[in-house]
Short mmCIF file of C-alpha atoms in Angstrom, two decimals:
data_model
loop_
_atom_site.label_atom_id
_atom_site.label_comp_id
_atom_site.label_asym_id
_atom_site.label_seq_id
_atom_site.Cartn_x
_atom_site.Cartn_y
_atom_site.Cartn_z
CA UNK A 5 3.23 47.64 1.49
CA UNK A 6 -0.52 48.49 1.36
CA UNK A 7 -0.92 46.01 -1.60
CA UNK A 8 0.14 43.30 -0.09
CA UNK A 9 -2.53 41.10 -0.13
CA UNK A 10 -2.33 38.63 3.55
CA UNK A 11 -1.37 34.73 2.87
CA UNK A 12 -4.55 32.97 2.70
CA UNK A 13 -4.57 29.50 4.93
CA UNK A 14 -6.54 26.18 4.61
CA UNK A 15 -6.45 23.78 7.18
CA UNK A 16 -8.16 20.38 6.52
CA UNK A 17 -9.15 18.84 9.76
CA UNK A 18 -9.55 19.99 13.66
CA UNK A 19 -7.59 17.48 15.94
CA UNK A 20 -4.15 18.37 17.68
CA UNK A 21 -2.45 19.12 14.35
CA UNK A 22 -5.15 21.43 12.33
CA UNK A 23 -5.39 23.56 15.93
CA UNK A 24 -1.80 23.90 15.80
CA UNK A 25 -1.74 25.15 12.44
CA UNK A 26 -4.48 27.45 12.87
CA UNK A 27 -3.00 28.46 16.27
CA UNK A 28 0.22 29.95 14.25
CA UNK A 29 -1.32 31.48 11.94
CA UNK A 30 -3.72 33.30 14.05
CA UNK A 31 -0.49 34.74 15.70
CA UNK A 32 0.96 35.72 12.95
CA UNK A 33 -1.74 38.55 11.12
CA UNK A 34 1.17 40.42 9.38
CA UNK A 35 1.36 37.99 7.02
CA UNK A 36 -1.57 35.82 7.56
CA UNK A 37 -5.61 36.06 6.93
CA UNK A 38 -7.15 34.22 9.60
CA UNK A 39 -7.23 30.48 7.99
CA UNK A 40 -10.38 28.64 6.95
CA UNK A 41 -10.62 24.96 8.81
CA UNK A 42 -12.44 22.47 7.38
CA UNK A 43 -13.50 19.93 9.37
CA UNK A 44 -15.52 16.40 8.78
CA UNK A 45 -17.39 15.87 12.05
CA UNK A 46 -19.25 18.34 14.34
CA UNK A 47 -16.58 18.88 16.88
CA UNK A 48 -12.30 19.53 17.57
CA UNK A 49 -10.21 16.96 18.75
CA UNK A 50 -9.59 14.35 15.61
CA UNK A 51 -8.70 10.96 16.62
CA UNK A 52 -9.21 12.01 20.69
CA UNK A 53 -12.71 12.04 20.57
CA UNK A 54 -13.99 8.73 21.15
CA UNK A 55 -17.37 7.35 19.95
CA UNK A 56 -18.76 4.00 21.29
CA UNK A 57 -19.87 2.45 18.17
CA UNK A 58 -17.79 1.62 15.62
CA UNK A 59 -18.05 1.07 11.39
CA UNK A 60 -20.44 3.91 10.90
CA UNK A 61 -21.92 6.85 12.57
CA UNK A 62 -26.08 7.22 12.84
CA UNK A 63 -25.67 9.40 9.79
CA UNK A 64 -23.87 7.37 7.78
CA UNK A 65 -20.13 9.21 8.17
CA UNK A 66 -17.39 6.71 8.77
CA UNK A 67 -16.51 6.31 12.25
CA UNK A 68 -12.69 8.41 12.37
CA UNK A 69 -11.33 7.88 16.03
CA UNK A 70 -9.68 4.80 16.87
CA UNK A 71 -10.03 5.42 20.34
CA UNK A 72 -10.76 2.65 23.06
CA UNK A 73 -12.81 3.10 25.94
CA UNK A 74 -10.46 2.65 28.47
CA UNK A 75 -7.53 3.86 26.80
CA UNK A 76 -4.74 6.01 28.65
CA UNK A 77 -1.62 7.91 26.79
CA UNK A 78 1.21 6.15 26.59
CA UNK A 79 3.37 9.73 26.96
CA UNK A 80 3.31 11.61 30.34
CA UNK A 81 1.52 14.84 29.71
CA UNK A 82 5.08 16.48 30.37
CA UNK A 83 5.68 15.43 27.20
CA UNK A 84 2.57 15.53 25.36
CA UNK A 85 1.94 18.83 25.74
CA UNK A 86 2.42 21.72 23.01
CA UNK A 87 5.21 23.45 24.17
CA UNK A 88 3.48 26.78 24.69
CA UNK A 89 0.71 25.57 26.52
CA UNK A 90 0.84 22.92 29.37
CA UNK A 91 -1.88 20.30 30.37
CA UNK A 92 -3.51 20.99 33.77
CA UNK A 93 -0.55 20.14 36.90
CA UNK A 94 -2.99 18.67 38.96
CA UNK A 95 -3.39 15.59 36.39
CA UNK A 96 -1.85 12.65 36.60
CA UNK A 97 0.61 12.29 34.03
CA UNK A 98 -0.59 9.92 31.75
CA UNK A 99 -4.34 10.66 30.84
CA UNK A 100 -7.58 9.07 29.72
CA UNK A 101 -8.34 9.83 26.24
CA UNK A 102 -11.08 12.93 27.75
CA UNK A 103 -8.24 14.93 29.24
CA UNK A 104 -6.74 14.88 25.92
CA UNK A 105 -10.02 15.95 24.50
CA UNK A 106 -10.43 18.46 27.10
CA UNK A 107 -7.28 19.66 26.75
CA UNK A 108 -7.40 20.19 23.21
CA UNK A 109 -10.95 21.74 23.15
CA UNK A 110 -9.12 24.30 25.73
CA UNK A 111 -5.91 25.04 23.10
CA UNK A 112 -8.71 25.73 20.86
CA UNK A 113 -10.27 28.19 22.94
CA UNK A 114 -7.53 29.78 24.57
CA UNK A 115 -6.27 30.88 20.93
CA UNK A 116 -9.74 31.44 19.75
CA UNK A 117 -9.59 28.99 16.62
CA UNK A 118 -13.34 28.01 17.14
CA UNK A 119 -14.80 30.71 14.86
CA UNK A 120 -12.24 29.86 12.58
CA UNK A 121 -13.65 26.69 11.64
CA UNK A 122 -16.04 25.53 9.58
CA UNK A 123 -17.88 22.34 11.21
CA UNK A 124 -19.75 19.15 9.79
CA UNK A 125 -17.88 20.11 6.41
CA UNK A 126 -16.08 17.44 3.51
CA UNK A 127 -13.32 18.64 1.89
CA UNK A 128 -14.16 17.14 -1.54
CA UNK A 129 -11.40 18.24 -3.98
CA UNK A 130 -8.08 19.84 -3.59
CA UNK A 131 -6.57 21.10 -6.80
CA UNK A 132 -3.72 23.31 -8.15
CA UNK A 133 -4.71 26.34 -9.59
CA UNK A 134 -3.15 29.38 -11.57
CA UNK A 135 -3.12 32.96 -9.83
CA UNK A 136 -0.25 32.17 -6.82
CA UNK A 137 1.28 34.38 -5.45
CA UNK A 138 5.96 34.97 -5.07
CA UNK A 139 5.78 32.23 -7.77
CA UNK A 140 3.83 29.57 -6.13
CA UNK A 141 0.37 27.71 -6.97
CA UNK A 142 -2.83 28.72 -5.96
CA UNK A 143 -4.99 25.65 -4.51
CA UNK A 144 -8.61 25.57 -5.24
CA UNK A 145 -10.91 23.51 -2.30
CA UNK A 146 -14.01 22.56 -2.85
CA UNK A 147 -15.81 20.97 0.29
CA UNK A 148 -19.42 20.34 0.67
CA UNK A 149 -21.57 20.82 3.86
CA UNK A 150 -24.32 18.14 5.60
CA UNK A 151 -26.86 19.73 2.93
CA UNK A 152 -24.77 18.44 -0.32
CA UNK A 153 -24.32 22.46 -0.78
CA UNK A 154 -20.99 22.64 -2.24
CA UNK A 155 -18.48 25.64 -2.69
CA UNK A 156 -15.16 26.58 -3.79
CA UNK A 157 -12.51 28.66 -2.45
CA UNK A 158 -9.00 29.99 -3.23
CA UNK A 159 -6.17 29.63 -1.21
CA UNK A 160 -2.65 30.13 -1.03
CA UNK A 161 -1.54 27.33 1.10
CA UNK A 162 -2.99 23.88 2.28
CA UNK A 163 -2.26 22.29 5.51
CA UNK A 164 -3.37 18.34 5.20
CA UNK A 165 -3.69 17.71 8.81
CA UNK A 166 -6.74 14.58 8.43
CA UNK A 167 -4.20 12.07 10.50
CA UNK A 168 -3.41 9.17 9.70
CA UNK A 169 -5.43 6.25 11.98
CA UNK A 170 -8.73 5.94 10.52
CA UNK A 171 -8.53 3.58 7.48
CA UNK A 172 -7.24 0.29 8.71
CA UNK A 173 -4.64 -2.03 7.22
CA UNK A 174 -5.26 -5.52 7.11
CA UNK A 175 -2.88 -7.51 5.39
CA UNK A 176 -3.70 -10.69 3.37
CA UNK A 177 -3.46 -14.23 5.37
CA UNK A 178 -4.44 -16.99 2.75
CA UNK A 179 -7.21 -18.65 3.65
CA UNK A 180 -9.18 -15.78 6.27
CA UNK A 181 -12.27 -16.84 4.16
CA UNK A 182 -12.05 -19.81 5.89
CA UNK A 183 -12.09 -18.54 9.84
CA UNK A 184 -15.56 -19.32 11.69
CA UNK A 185 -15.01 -16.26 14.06
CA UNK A 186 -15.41 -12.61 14.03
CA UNK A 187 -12.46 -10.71 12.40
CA UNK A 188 -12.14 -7.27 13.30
CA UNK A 189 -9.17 -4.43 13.39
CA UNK A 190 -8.11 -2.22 16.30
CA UNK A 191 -10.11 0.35 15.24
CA UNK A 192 -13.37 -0.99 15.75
CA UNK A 193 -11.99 -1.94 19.43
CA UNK A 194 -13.99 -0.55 22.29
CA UNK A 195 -13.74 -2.56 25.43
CA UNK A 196 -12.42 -5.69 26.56
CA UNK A 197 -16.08 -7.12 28.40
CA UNK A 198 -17.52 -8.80 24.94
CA UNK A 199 -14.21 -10.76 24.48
CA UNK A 200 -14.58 -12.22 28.10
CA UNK A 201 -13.41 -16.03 28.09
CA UNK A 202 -12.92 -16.25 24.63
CA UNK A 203 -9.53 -17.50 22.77
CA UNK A 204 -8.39 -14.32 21.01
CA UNK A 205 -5.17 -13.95 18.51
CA UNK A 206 -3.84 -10.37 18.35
CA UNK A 207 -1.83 -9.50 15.14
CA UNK A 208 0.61 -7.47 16.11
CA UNK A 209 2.70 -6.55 19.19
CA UNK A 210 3.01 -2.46 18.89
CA UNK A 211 1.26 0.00 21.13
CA UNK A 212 -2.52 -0.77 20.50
CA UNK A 213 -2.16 -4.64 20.16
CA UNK A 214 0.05 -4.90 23.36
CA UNK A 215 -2.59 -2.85 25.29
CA UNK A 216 -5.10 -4.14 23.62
CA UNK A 217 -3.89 -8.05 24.69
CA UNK A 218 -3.41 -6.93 28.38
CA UNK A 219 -6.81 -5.17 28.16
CA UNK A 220 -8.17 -8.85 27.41
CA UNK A 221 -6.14 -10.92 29.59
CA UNK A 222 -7.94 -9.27 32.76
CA UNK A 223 -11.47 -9.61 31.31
CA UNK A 224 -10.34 -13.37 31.20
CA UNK A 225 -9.69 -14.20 27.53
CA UNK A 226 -6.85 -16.40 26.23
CA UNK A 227 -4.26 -14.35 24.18
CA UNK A 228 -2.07 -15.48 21.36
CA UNK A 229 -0.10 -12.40 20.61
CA UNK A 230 1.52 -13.09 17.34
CA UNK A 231 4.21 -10.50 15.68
CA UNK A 232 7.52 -11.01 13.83
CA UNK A 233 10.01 -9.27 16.06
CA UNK A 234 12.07 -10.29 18.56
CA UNK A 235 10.15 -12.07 21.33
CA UNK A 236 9.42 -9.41 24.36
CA UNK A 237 11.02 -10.23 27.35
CA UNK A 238 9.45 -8.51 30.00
CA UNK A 239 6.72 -10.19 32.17
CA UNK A 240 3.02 -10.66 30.48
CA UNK A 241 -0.35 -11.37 32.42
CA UNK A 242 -0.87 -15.25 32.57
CA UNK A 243 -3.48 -15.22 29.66
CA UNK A 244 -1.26 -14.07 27.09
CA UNK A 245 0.79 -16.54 25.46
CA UNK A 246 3.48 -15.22 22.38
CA UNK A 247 3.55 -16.55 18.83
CA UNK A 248 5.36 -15.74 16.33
CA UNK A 249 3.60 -14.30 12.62
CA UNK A 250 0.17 -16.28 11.24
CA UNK A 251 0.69 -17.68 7.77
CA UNK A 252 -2.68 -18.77 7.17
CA UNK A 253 -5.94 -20.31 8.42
CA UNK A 254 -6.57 -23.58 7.43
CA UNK A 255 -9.98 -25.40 6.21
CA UNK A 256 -10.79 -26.56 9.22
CA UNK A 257 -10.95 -23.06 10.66
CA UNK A 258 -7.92 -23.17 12.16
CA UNK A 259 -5.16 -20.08 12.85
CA UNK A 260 -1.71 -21.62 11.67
CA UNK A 261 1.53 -20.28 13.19
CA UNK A 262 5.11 -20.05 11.40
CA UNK A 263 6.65 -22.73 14.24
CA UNK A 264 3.93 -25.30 12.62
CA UNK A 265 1.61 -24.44 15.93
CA UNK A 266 -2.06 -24.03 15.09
CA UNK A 267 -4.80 -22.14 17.64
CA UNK A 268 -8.66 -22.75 17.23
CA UNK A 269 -9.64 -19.02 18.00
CA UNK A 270 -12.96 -16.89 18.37
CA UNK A 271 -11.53 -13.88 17.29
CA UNK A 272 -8.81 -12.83 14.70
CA UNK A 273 -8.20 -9.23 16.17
CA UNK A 274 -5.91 -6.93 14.11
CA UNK A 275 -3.38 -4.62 15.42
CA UNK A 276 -2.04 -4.39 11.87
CA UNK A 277 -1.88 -0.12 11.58
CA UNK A 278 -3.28 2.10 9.16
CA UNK A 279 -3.04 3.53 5.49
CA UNK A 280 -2.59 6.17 4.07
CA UNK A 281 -5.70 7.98 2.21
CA UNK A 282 -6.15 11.64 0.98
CA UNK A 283 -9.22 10.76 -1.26
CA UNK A 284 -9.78 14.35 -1.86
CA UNK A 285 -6.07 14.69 -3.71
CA UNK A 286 -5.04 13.52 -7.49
CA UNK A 287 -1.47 12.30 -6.31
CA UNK A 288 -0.21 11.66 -9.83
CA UNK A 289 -0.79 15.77 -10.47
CA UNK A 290 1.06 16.30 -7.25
CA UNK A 291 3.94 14.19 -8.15
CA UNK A 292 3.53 11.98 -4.65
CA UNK A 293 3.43 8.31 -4.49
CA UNK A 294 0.53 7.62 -2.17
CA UNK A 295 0.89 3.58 -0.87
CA UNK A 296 -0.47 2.24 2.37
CA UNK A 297 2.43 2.97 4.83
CA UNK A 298 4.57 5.95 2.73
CA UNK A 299 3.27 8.67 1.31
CA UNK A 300 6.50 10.24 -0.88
CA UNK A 301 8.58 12.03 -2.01
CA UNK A 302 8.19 14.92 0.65
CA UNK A 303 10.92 16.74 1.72
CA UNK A 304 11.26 17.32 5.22
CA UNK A 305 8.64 15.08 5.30
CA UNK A 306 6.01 17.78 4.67
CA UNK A 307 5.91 19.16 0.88
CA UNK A 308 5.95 17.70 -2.53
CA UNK A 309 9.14 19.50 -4.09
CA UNK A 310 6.72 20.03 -6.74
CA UNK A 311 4.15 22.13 -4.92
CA UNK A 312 6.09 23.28 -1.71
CA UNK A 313 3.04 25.66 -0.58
CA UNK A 314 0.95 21.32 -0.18
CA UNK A 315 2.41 20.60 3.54
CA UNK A 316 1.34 17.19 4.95
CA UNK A 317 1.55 17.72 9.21
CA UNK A 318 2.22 14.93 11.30
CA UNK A 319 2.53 11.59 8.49
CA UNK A 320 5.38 10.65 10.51
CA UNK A 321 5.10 7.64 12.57
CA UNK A 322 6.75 6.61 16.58
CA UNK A 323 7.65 10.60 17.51
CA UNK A 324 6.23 13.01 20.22
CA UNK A 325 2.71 14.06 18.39
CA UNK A 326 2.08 17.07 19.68
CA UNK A 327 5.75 18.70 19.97
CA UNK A 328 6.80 17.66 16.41
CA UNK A 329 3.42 19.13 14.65
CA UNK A 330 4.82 22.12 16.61
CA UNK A 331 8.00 22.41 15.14
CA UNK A 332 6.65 21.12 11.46
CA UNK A 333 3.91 24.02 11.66
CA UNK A 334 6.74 26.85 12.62
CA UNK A 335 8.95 25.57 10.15
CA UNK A 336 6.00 25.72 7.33
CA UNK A 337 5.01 29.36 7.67
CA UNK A 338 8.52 30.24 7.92
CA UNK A 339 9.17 28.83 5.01
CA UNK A 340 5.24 30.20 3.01
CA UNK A 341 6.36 33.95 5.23
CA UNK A 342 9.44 34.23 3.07
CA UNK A 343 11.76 33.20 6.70
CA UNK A 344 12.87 30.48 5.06
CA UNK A 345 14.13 29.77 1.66
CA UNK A 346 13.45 26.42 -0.04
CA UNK A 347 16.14 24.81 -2.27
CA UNK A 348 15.06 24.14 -6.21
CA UNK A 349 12.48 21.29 -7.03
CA UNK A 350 15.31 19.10 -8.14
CA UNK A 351 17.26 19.56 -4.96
CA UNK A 352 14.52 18.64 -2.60
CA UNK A 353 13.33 15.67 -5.07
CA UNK A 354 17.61 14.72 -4.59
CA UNK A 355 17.64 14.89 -1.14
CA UNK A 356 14.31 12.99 -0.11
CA UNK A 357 16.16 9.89 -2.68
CA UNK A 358 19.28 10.13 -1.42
CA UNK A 359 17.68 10.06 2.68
CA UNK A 360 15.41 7.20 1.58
CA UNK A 361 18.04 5.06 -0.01
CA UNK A 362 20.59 5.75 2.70
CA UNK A 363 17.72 4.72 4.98
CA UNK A 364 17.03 1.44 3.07
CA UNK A 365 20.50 0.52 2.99
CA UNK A 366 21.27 0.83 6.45
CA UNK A 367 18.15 -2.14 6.17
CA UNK A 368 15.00 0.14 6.88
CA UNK A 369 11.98 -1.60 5.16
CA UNK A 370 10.27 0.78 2.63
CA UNK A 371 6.70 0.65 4.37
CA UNK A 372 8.90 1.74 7.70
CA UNK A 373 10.92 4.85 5.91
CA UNK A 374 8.10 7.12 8.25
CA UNK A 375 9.03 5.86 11.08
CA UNK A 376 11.26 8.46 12.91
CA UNK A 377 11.82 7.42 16.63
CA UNK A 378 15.08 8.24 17.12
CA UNK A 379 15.64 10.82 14.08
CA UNK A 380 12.82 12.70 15.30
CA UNK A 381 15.01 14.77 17.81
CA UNK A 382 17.89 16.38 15.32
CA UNK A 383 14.84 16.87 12.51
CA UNK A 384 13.23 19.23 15.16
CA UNK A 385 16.32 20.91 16.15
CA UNK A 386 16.92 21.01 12.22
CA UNK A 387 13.68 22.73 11.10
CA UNK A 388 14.18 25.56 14.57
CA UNK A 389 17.79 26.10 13.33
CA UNK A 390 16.60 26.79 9.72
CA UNK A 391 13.08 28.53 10.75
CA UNK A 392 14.58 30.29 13.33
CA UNK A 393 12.74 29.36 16.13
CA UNK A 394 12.78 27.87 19.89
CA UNK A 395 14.07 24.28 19.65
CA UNK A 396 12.39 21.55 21.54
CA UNK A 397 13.81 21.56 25.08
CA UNK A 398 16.29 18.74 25.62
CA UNK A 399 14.03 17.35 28.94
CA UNK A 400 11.51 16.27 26.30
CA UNK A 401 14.17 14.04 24.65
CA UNK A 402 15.40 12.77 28.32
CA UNK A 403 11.66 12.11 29.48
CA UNK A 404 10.00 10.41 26.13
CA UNK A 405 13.44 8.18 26.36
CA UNK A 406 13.08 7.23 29.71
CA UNK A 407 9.21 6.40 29.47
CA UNK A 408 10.09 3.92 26.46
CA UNK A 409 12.41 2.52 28.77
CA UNK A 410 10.00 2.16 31.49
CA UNK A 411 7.47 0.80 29.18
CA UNK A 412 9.50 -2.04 28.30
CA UNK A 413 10.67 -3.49 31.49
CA UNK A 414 6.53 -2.77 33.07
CA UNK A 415 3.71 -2.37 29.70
CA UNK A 416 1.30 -3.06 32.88
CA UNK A 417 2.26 -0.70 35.44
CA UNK A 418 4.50 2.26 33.83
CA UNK A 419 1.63 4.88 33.52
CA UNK A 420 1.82 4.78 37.71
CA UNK A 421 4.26 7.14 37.31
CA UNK A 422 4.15 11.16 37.77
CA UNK A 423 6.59 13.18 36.05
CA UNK A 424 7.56 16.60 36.72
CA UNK A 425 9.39 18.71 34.52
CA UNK A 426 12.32 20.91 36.95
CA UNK A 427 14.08 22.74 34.18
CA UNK A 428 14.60 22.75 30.24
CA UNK A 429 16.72 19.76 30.29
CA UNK A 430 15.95 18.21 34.19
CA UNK A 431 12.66 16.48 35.19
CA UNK A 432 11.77 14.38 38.22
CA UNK A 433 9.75 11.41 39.63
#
C-alpha cells in the first residue's frame, strides 16, 4: 500500500548483538527503514574491543569491555559464529579476543551497517510516546553527541542491545574496610605480570575467575580460589589451592574462610559477575523489575508484555552468544512485521510467572532465573517454529556440549582443539 509508512528501528549499541539487529533489518526494506544505531564509544564490537586501562577512558567515558589481554574464547568459532556468516577456516578454533573483533568489524561491513550508525553517541532517555503505529507505542530517544548537542527522535521499535558485562557486582563481605590490599573486580583485569608472586584470593570459580586463577598461577602467584559449589575435580596448576565462600575479613586484615581457615592476601580479586543497568530507561513506566542479576517480567525473555515493540537482546546468561541473538532478532521482527502474533498483555505477564515459579520450585535461585544453559536449545527451536524461520542446526547443540565437557576434565588445555563442522548435525576433531 503506498501509505504504508516503513517500521522505523533503533538499535542502542554496536557489539555482536546491535550488528545483528541492524543486519536483519537492513535485509528486510519491505517493511523496514534502515535503523538508526546508537552507539557510546567510537567504534563496533561492544565488549570485544579491549582497552588496556581500566576505570576510565582519557575522556572521562567509563571503560565498557571487560576484556583481558590475553584472553581466548571459550567456544570454538564453529560455534561462535552467526549462522549466516562463518569466521575465517584458516583460524584456529578458539580465538584471541582480536579475531572476534575482526570478525565482527567484517559482519559489519559485509552487510554494510557502518553508515547506519551513529558513533561517539549517549543514548540519554528512552520514553513511550503516543503516535504508534497497528496499536503499539511510539518510543521517543533522546541521545546526546561528544559536543553535549542533544536530539530527539521517533521510533517505532527499540532494540536494547548495551550487554550486560560492564557494571560489576561486588557483593558485601563484612569487614572489606578492613583488608590492607588492593581490591579489584574482573573487569578491571588486564594481565597476570603485576600479580607476579603475590598471594591472590579469587571470588568466584565461573569462566573469568577460573581463567583468570590459571592466568596467575603461571605468572607465579599463590591462588585461593574460593566459590560455593561443588569442589572441581579436575586437575589445577600447583599454585591454586580451593576454598570454599569468604565470610569476612577480619581486623587484623585477614580473609576468613567458611571451614574457619583464614589467608593473609595481597589481593581480593572479584570474579563476582555483573548487573544489570539501563540508566537511560524509567523501569517503573515500563512495568519491569530491574535488580542486579534479573531484569523481569519479559516474555520470551525479550519484551515487557506491557510494551512488546521494548525488546531486550541477549540478557540471558550461559548460552551460545552469537547464535541465540540470532534467533531472538528473527523472532523480534517477525513478531514487529506482523509474522508473528503476540498473545494479550495478561497472557504474556501469566506465562513469564508461571515459567519463573516453575523454575524456582524445581530450586532455581531468583538471581539465576537468566541463566539458560540447557533451555537455551528448545527456546531457539521455539522462537524458529513460531517466527518461521531456519532453526539452529543440531551440530551446534552436539559441539557447545561437547566443549563444556572438554572444559571440565582440561580448563588448561581444551582450546588445543580444532573443530570442524562436516554436516548440520556431524562435526569432527
Amino acid at each position: 500500500l503506498p501509505e504504508r509508512r516503513m517500521l522505523r528501528v533503533a538499535v542502542i549499541g554496536a557489539g555482536a548483538a546491535g550488528l545483528c539487529v541492524a543486519r536483519h533489518v537492513l535485509s528486510r526494506p519491505d517493511v523496514f527503514a534502515p535503523p538508526v544505531v546508537f552507539e557510546l564509544s567510537g567504534h563496533v564490537g561492544g565488549t570485544w574491543c579491549y582497552e588496556e586501562g581500566a576505570g576510565r577512558s582519557e575522556d572521562g567515558r567509563r571503560i565498557h569491555s571487560s576484556m583481558y589481554r590475553d584472553l581466548r574464547t571459550n567456544l570454538p568459532k564453529e560455534v561462535m559464529m552467526f549462522p549466516d556468516f562463518p569466521f575465517d577456516p584458516h583460524l584456529s578454533s578458539f580465538l584471541p579476543h582480536q579475531e572476534v573483533r575482526n570478525y565482527l568489524e567484517q559482519y559489519c561491513q559485509e552487510h554494510e551497517v557502518g553508515p547506519r550508525i551513529r558513533f561517539n553517541t549517549a543514548v540519554e532517555k528512552v520514553t513511550p510516546a503516543p503516535g504508534g503505529r497497528r496499536g503499539r507505542t511510539a518510543w521517543e530517544v533522546k541521545s546526546s553527541d561528544p559536543s553535549g548537542c542533544q536530539r530527539t527522535d521517533v521510533f517505532d521499535s527499540v532494540f536494547v542491545c548495551s550487554g550486560h558485562y560492564s557494571d560489576p557486582y561486588i557483593p558485601d563481605i563484612p569487614g572489606i574496610a578492613n583488608f590492607k590490599g588492593k581490591v579489584l573486580h574482573s573487569h578491571d583485569y588486564r594481565y597476570a605480570e603485576p600479580f607476579s608472586a603475590l598471594s591472590v584470593v579469587v571470588l568466584g570459580a565461573k569462566a573469568s575467575g577460573l581463567d583468570i586463577s590459571i592466568e596467575l598461577a603461571s605468572v607465579g602467584a599463590q591462588v585461593f580460589l574460593s566459590h560455593g559449589n561443588a569442589r572441581l575435580t579436575f586437575p589445577l596448576p600447583s599454585g591454586i589451592q580451593q576454598s570454599p565462600v569468604v565470610t569476612e575479613v577480619d581486623e587484623d586484615g585477614n580473609v576468613c574462610f567458611q571451614d574457619g581457615s583464614v589467608a593473609s592476601a595481597d589481593v581480593l580479586m572479584f570474579c563476582t559477575g555483573y548487573k544489570f543497568k539501563y540508566p537511560f530507561l524509567d523501569a517503573a513506566q515500563l512495568g519491569l523489575d530491574i535488580q542486579d542479576h534479573l531484569v523481569s517480567p519479559l516474555y520470551l525473555f525479550m519484551m515487557p508484555p506491557a510494551f512488546p515493540s521494548l525488546f531486550f537482546i541477549g540478557i540471558c546468561k550461559i548460552i551460545c552468544p552469537f547464535p541465540h541473538f540470532n534467533c531472538q532478532v528473527q523472532f523480534a521482527l517477525a513478531a514487529l512485521g506482523g509474522g508473528v502474533t503476540l498473545p494479550s498483555r495478561s497472557q504474556m505477564e501469566d506465562e513469564v510467572r508461571r515459567q519463573q515459579q516453575d523454575r524456582l520450585d524445581q530450586g532455581v535461585q531468583q538471581r539465576h532465573l537468566l541463566v539458560l544453559d540447557q533451555l537455551q536449545w528448545d527456546y531457539c527451536d521455539a522462537l524458529a517454529r513460531a517466527a518461521n524461520f531456519t532453526p539452529l542446526p543440531p551440530v551446534v547443540r552436539s559441539l557447545y556440549q561437547e566443549t563444556w565437557r572438554q572444559r571440565r576434565i582440561h580448563p588448561q588445555n581444551y582450546r588445543r582443539r580444532n573443530y570442524r563442522l562436516v554436516s548440520d548435525s556431524r562435526w569432527e576433531l
